[in-house]
Amino acid sequence: QVQLVESGGGLVQGGGSLRLSCVASGRILSIHAMGWYRQAPGKQRELVASMSGGVTNYADSVKGRFTMSRDNAGNTWYLQMNGLKPEDTAVYYCNAATQADWNSPIVVDWGQGTQVTVSL
């Protein structure tokens, strides 16, 4: 069982910055991929950024403003969000594709989400 816990959300004025963190714990042999998603009211959940095999991808809407990174230990990853806009307002979720041991399948888990609100 893997637990993902996000933190760092909050209320910020347009143009401001926030840094989200996601900490993974539990039985983890390896993390194959990790990502940040967001869901605004009335909209579908969308991918914001993902990291796998050393490659990081971003949604077009956040390129140049958001940066995803991972700590050296590998079980914590971040989303640095600069130049925030009101349209970035959403609940942000982290997810990870992990493997508990060599005989286990790769399982995708989600965090509980953290609210990001950007005011005008």
Coordinates of N, CA and C in Angstrom, one line a residue:
Q1 N 0.8 -1.2 0.0 CA 0.0 0.0 0.0 C 0.9 1.2 0.0
V2 N 0.6 2.1 -0.9 CA 1.4 3.4 -1.1 C 0.5 4.5 -0.7
Q3 N 1.0 5.4 0.1 CA 0.3 6.7 0.4 C 1.0 7.8 -0.2
L4 N 0.2 8.7 -0.8 CA 0.7 10.0 -1.4 C 0.1 11.1 -0.6
V5 N 0.9 12.0 -0.2 CA 0.3 13.2 0.6 C 0.9 14.5 -0.1
E6 N -0.1 15.3 -0.5 CA 0.3 16.6 -1.1 C 0.2 17.7 0.0
S7 N 1.0 18.7 -0.3 CA 0.9 19.9 0.6 C 1.4 21.1 -0.2
G8 N 1.1 22.3 0.3 CA 1.6 23.5 -0.3 C 0.6 24.3 -1.0
G9 N -0.6 23.8 -1.1 CA -1.6 24.6 -1.7 C -2.0 25.8 -0.9
G10 N -2.8 26.7 -1.5 CA -3.3 27.9 -0.8 C -3.9 28.9 -1.7
L11 N -4.0 30.1 -1.1 CA -4.6 31.2 -1.9 C -3.4 32.2 -2.2
V12 N -3.4 32.6 -3.4 CA -2.3 33.5 -3.9 C -2.8 34.4 -4.9
Q13 N -2.3 35.6 -5.0 CA -2.7 36.6 -6.0 C -2.1 36.2 -7.3
G14 N -2.8 36.7 -8.3 CA -2.3 36.4 -9.7 C -0.9 37.0 -9.9
G15 N 0.0 36.2 -10.5 CA 1.4 36.5 -10.7 C 2.3 35.9 -9.6
G16 N 1.6 35.4 -8.6 CA 2.4 34.9 -7.4 C 2.9 33.5 -7.7
S17 N 3.5 32.9 -6.7 CA 4.1 31.5 -6.8 C 3.6 30.7 -5.6
L18 N 3.6 29.4 -5.9 CA 3.4 28.4 -4.8 C 4.3 27.2 -5.2
R19 N 4.6 26.4 -4.2 CA 5.3 25.1 -4.5 C 4.6 24.0 -3.8
L20 N 4.1 23.1 -4.6 CA 3.4 21.9 -4.1 C 4.5 20.8 -3.8
S21 N 4.2 20.0 -2.8 CA 5.0 18.8 -2.5 C 4.2 17.6 -2.5
C22 N 4.7 16.5 -2.9 CA 4.1 15.2 -2.8 C 5.0 14.2 -2.2
V23 N 4.7 13.6 -1.1 CA 5.5 12.6 -0.4 C 4.9 11.2 -0.5
A24 N 5.7 10.3 -1.0 CA 5.2 8.9 -1.2 C 5.8 8.1 0.0
S25 N 4.9 7.2 0.6 CA 5.4 6.3 1.6 C 4.7 5.0 1.5
G26 N 5.3 4.0 2.2 CA 4.7 2.6 2.1 C 5.7 1.7 1.4
R27 N 5.2 0.6 0.9 CA 6.0 -0.4 0.3 C 6.3 0.0 -1.1
I28 N 7.5 0.5 -1.3 CA 7.9 1.0 -2.6 C 9.3 0.5 -3.0
L29 N 9.3 -0.4 -4.0 CA 10.6 -0.8 -4.5 C 11.1 0.2 -5.5
S30 N 10.2 0.7 -6.4 CA 10.6 1.7 -7.3 C 9.4 2.5 -7.7
I31 N 9.7 3.7 -8.1 CA 8.6 4.6 -8.7 C 8.9 4.8 -10.2
H32 N 8.0 4.3 -11.0 CA 8.3 4.3 -12.4 C 7.9 5.6 -13.1
A33 N 6.9 6.3 -12.5 CA 6.5 7.5 -13.1 C 5.7 8.3 -12.0
M34 N 5.7 9.6 -12.1 CA 5.0 10.4 -11.2 C 4.4 11.6 -11.9
G35 N 3.4 12.2 -11.4 CA 2.7 13.3 -12.1 C 2.0 14.2 -11.2
W36 N 1.6 15.3 -11.8 CA 0.7 16.3 -11.1 C -0.5 16.5 -12.1
Y37 N -1.6 16.4 -11.5 CA -2.9 16.7 -12.2 C -3.6 17.8 -11.5
R38 N -4.6 18.3 -12.2 CA -5.5 19.3 -11.5 C -6.9 19.1 -12.1
Q39 N -7.8 19.5 -11.2 CA -9.3 19.5 -11.6 C -9.9 20.7 -11.1
A40 N -10.4 21.5 -12.0 CA -11.1 22.7 -11.7 C -12.6 22.4 -11.6
P41 N -13.4 23.2 -10.9 CA -14.9 22.9 -10.8 C -15.5 22.8 -12.1
G42 N -16.3 21.7 -12.3 CA -17.0 21.5 -13.5 C -16.2 21.0 -14.7
K43 N -14.9 20.7 -14.5 CA -14.0 20.3 -15.5 C -13.4 18.9 -15.2
Q44 N -12.9 18.3 -16.3 CA -12.3 17.0 -16.1 C -10.9 17.2 -15.5
R45 N -10.4 16.2 -14.8 CA -9.0 16.2 -14.3 C -8.1 16.2 -15.5
E46 N -7.0 17.1 -15.5 CA -6.1 17.2 -16.6 C -4.7 17.0 -16.1
L47 N -3.8 16.5 -16.9 CA -2.4 16.4 -16.6 C -1.8 17.8 -16.6
V48 N -1.0 18.0 -15.6 CA -0.2 19.3 -15.6 C 1.3 19.0 -15.9
A49 N 1.8 18.0 -15.3 CA 3.2 17.7 -15.5 C 3.5 16.2 -15.1
S50 N 4.4 15.6 -15.8 CA 4.7 14.2 -15.5 C 6.2 14.0 -15.6
M51 N 6.7 13.0 -14.9 CA 8.1 12.7 -14.9 C 8.3 11.2 -15.0
S52 N 9.1 10.7 -16.0 CA 9.3 9.3 -16.1 C 10.6 9.1 -16.9
G53 N 11.5 8.2 -16.4 CA 12.7 7.9 -17.1 C 13.6 9.1 -17.3
G54 N 13.5 10.0 -16.4 CA 14.3 11.2 -16.6 C 13.8 12.3 -17.5
V55 N 12.6 12.0 -18.0 CA 12.0 13.0 -18.9 C 10.8 13.6 -18.3
T56 N 10.7 14.9 -18.3 CA 9.6 15.7 -17.8 C 8.8 16.3 -18.9
N57 N 7.5 16.2 -18.8 CA 6.6 16.8 -19.7 C 5.6 17.7 -19.1
Y58 N 5.2 18.7 -19.8 CA 4.3 19.7 -19.2 C 3.1 19.9 -20.2
A59 N 2.0 20.3 -19.6 CA 0.8 20.7 -20.4 C 1.2 22.1 -21.0
D60 N 0.7 22.3 -22.2 CA 1.0 23.6 -22.9 C 0.7 24.8 -22.0
S61 N -0.4 24.7 -21.3 CA -0.9 25.8 -20.5 C 0.0 26.2 -19.4
V62 N 0.9 25.3 -19.0 CA 1.8 25.7 -17.9 C 3.3 25.7 -18.3
K63 N 3.6 25.4 -19.5 CA 5.0 25.5 -19.9 C 5.6 26.8 -19.7
G64 N 6.8 26.8 -19.2 CA 7.5 28.1 -18.9 C 7.1 28.7 -17.6
R65 N 6.1 28.2 -16.9 CA 5.7 28.8 -15.6 C 5.8 27.8 -14.5
F66 N 5.6 26.5 -14.8 CA 5.6 25.4 -13.8 C 6.9 24.6 -14.0
T67 N 7.4 24.1 -12.9 CA 8.6 23.2 -13.0 C 8.4 22.1 -12.0
M68 N 8.5 20.8 -12.5 CA 8.4 19.7 -11.7 C 9.8 19.2 -11.4
S69 N 10.0 18.8 -10.2 CA 11.3 18.2 -9.8 C 11.1 17.1 -8.7
R70 N 12.2 16.4 -8.5 CA 12.2 15.3 -7.5 C 13.4 15.4 -6.7
D71 N 13.3 15.0 -5.4 CA 14.4 15.1 -4.5 C 15.3 13.9 -4.7
N72 N 16.5 13.9 -4.2 CA 17.5 12.9 -4.4 C 17.1 11.5 -3.9
A73 N 16.3 11.5 -2.8 CA 15.9 10.2 -2.3 C 14.8 9.6 -3.2
G74 N 14.1 10.4 -4.0 CA 13.2 9.9 -5.0 C 11.8 9.8 -4.5
N75 N 11.5 9.9 -3.2 CA 10.1 9.7 -2.8 C 9.3 11.0 -2.6
T76 N 9.9 12.1 -2.9 CA 9.2 13.4 -2.8 C 9.4 14.1 -4.1
W77 N 8.4 14.7 -4.6 CA 8.5 15.5 -5.8 C 7.7 16.8 -5.6
Y78 N 8.0 17.7 -6.5 CA 7.5 19.1 -6.3 C 6.9 19.6 -7.6
L79 N 6.1 20.6 -7.4 CA 5.6 21.4 -8.5 C 5.8 22.9 -8.2
Q80 N 6.8 23.5 -8.7 CA 7.0 24.9 -8.5 C 6.1 25.7 -9.5
M81 N 5.3 26.5 -9.0 CA 4.3 27.2 -9.9 C 4.6 28.7 -9.8
N82 N 5.0 29.3 -10.9 CA 5.3 30.7 -10.9 C 4.3 31.4 -11.9
G83 N 4.2 32.6 -11.8 CA 3.3 33.4 -12.7 C 1.9 32.8 -12.7
L84 N 1.4 32.5 -11.5 CA 0.0 31.9 -11.4 C -1.1 32.8 -11.9
K85 N -2.0 32.2 -12.6 CA -3.2 32.9 -13.2 C -4.5 32.4 -12.5
P86 N -5.5 33.2 -12.6 CA -6.8 32.7 -12.0 C -7.2 31.4 -12.6
E87 N -6.9 31.1 -13.9 CA -7.3 29.9 -14.5 C -6.5 28.7 -14.0
D88 N -5.5 28.9 -13.2 CA -4.8 27.8 -12.6 C -5.5 27.3 -11.3
T89 N -6.5 28.0 -10.9 CA -7.3 27.6 -9.8 C -7.9 26.2 -10.0
A90 N -7.6 25.3 -9.0 CA -8.0 23.9 -9.1 C -7.6 23.2 -7.9
V91 N -8.1 21.9 -7.8 CA -7.5 21.0 -6.8 C -6.4 20.3 -7.5
Y92 N -5.2 20.3 -7.0 CA -4.1 19.6 -7.6 C -3.8 18.3 -6.9
Y93 N -3.6 17.3 -7.7 CA -3.4 15.9 -7.2 C -2.0 15.4 -7.7
C94 N -1.3 14.7 -6.9 CA -0.2 14.0 -7.4 C -0.5 12.5 -7.6
N95 N 0.2 11.8 -8.5 CA 0.0 10.4 -8.6 C 1.3 9.8 -8.9
A96 N 1.4 8.5 -8.7 CA 2.6 7.8 -8.9 C 2.3 6.3 -9.3
A97 N 3.2 5.8 -10.3 CA 3.1 4.4 -10.7 C 4.2 3.7 -9.9
T98 N 3.9 2.9 -9.0 CA 4.9 2.3 -8.2 C 4.9 0.7 -8.2
Q99 N 6.0 0.2 -7.8 CA 6.1 -1.3 -7.7 C 6.6 -1.7 -6.3
A100 N 5.8 -2.5 -5.6 CA 6.2 -2.9 -4.3 C 7.4 -3.8 -4.2
D101 N 7.5 -4.8 -5.1 CA 8.6 -5.7 -5.2 C 8.6 -6.2 -6.6
W102 N 9.6 -7.1 -6.9 CA 9.8 -7.5 -8.3 C 8.7 -8.4 -8.8
N103 N 7.9 -9.0 -7.9 CA 6.8 -9.8 -8.3 C 5.5 -9.1 -8.3
S104 N 5.5 -7.9 -7.9 CA 4.2 -7.1 -7.9 C 4.0 -6.4 -9.2
P105 N 2.7 -6.1 -9.5 CA 2.4 -5.3 -10.6 C 2.7 -3.8 -10.3
I106 N 2.7 -3.0 -11.4 CA 2.9 -1.6 -11.2 C 1.5 -1.1 -10.9
V107 N 1.4 -0.3 -9.8 CA 0.1 0.2 -9.4 C 0.1 1.7 -9.4
V108 N -1.0 2.3 -9.8 CA -1.1 3.8 -9.7 C -1.9 4.2 -8.5
D109 N -1.3 5.1 -7.8 CA -2.0 5.7 -6.6 C -2.1 7.2 -6.7
W110 N -3.1 7.7 -6.0 CA -3.4 9.2 -6.0 C -3.3 9.7 -4.6
G111 N -2.9 11.0 -4.5 CA -3.0 11.7 -3.3 C -4.4 12.3 -3.1
Q112 N -4.6 12.9 -2.0 CA -6.0 13.4 -1.7 C -6.3 14.8 -2.3
G113 N -5.3 15.4 -2.8 CA -5.5 16.7 -3.4 C -5.2 17.9 -2.5
T114 N -4.8 19.0 -3.1 CA -4.6 20.2 -2.4 C -5.1 21.4 -3.2
Q115 N -5.9 22.2 -2.6 CA -6.5 23.3 -3.3 C -5.6 24.5 -3.6
V116 N -5.6 24.9 -4.8 CA -4.8 26.1 -5.2 C -5.8 27.1 -5.7
T117 N -5.9 28.3 -5.2 CA -6.8 29.3 -5.6 C -6.0 30.6 -5.9
V118 N -6.2 31.1 -7.1 CA -5.4 32.2 -7.6 C -6.5 33.4 -7.8
S119 N -6.3 34.4 -7.1 CA -7.2 35.6 -7.2 C -6.7 36.6 -8.2
L120 N -7.6 37.4 -8.6 CA -7.3 38.4 -9.6 C -6.4 39.5 -9.0

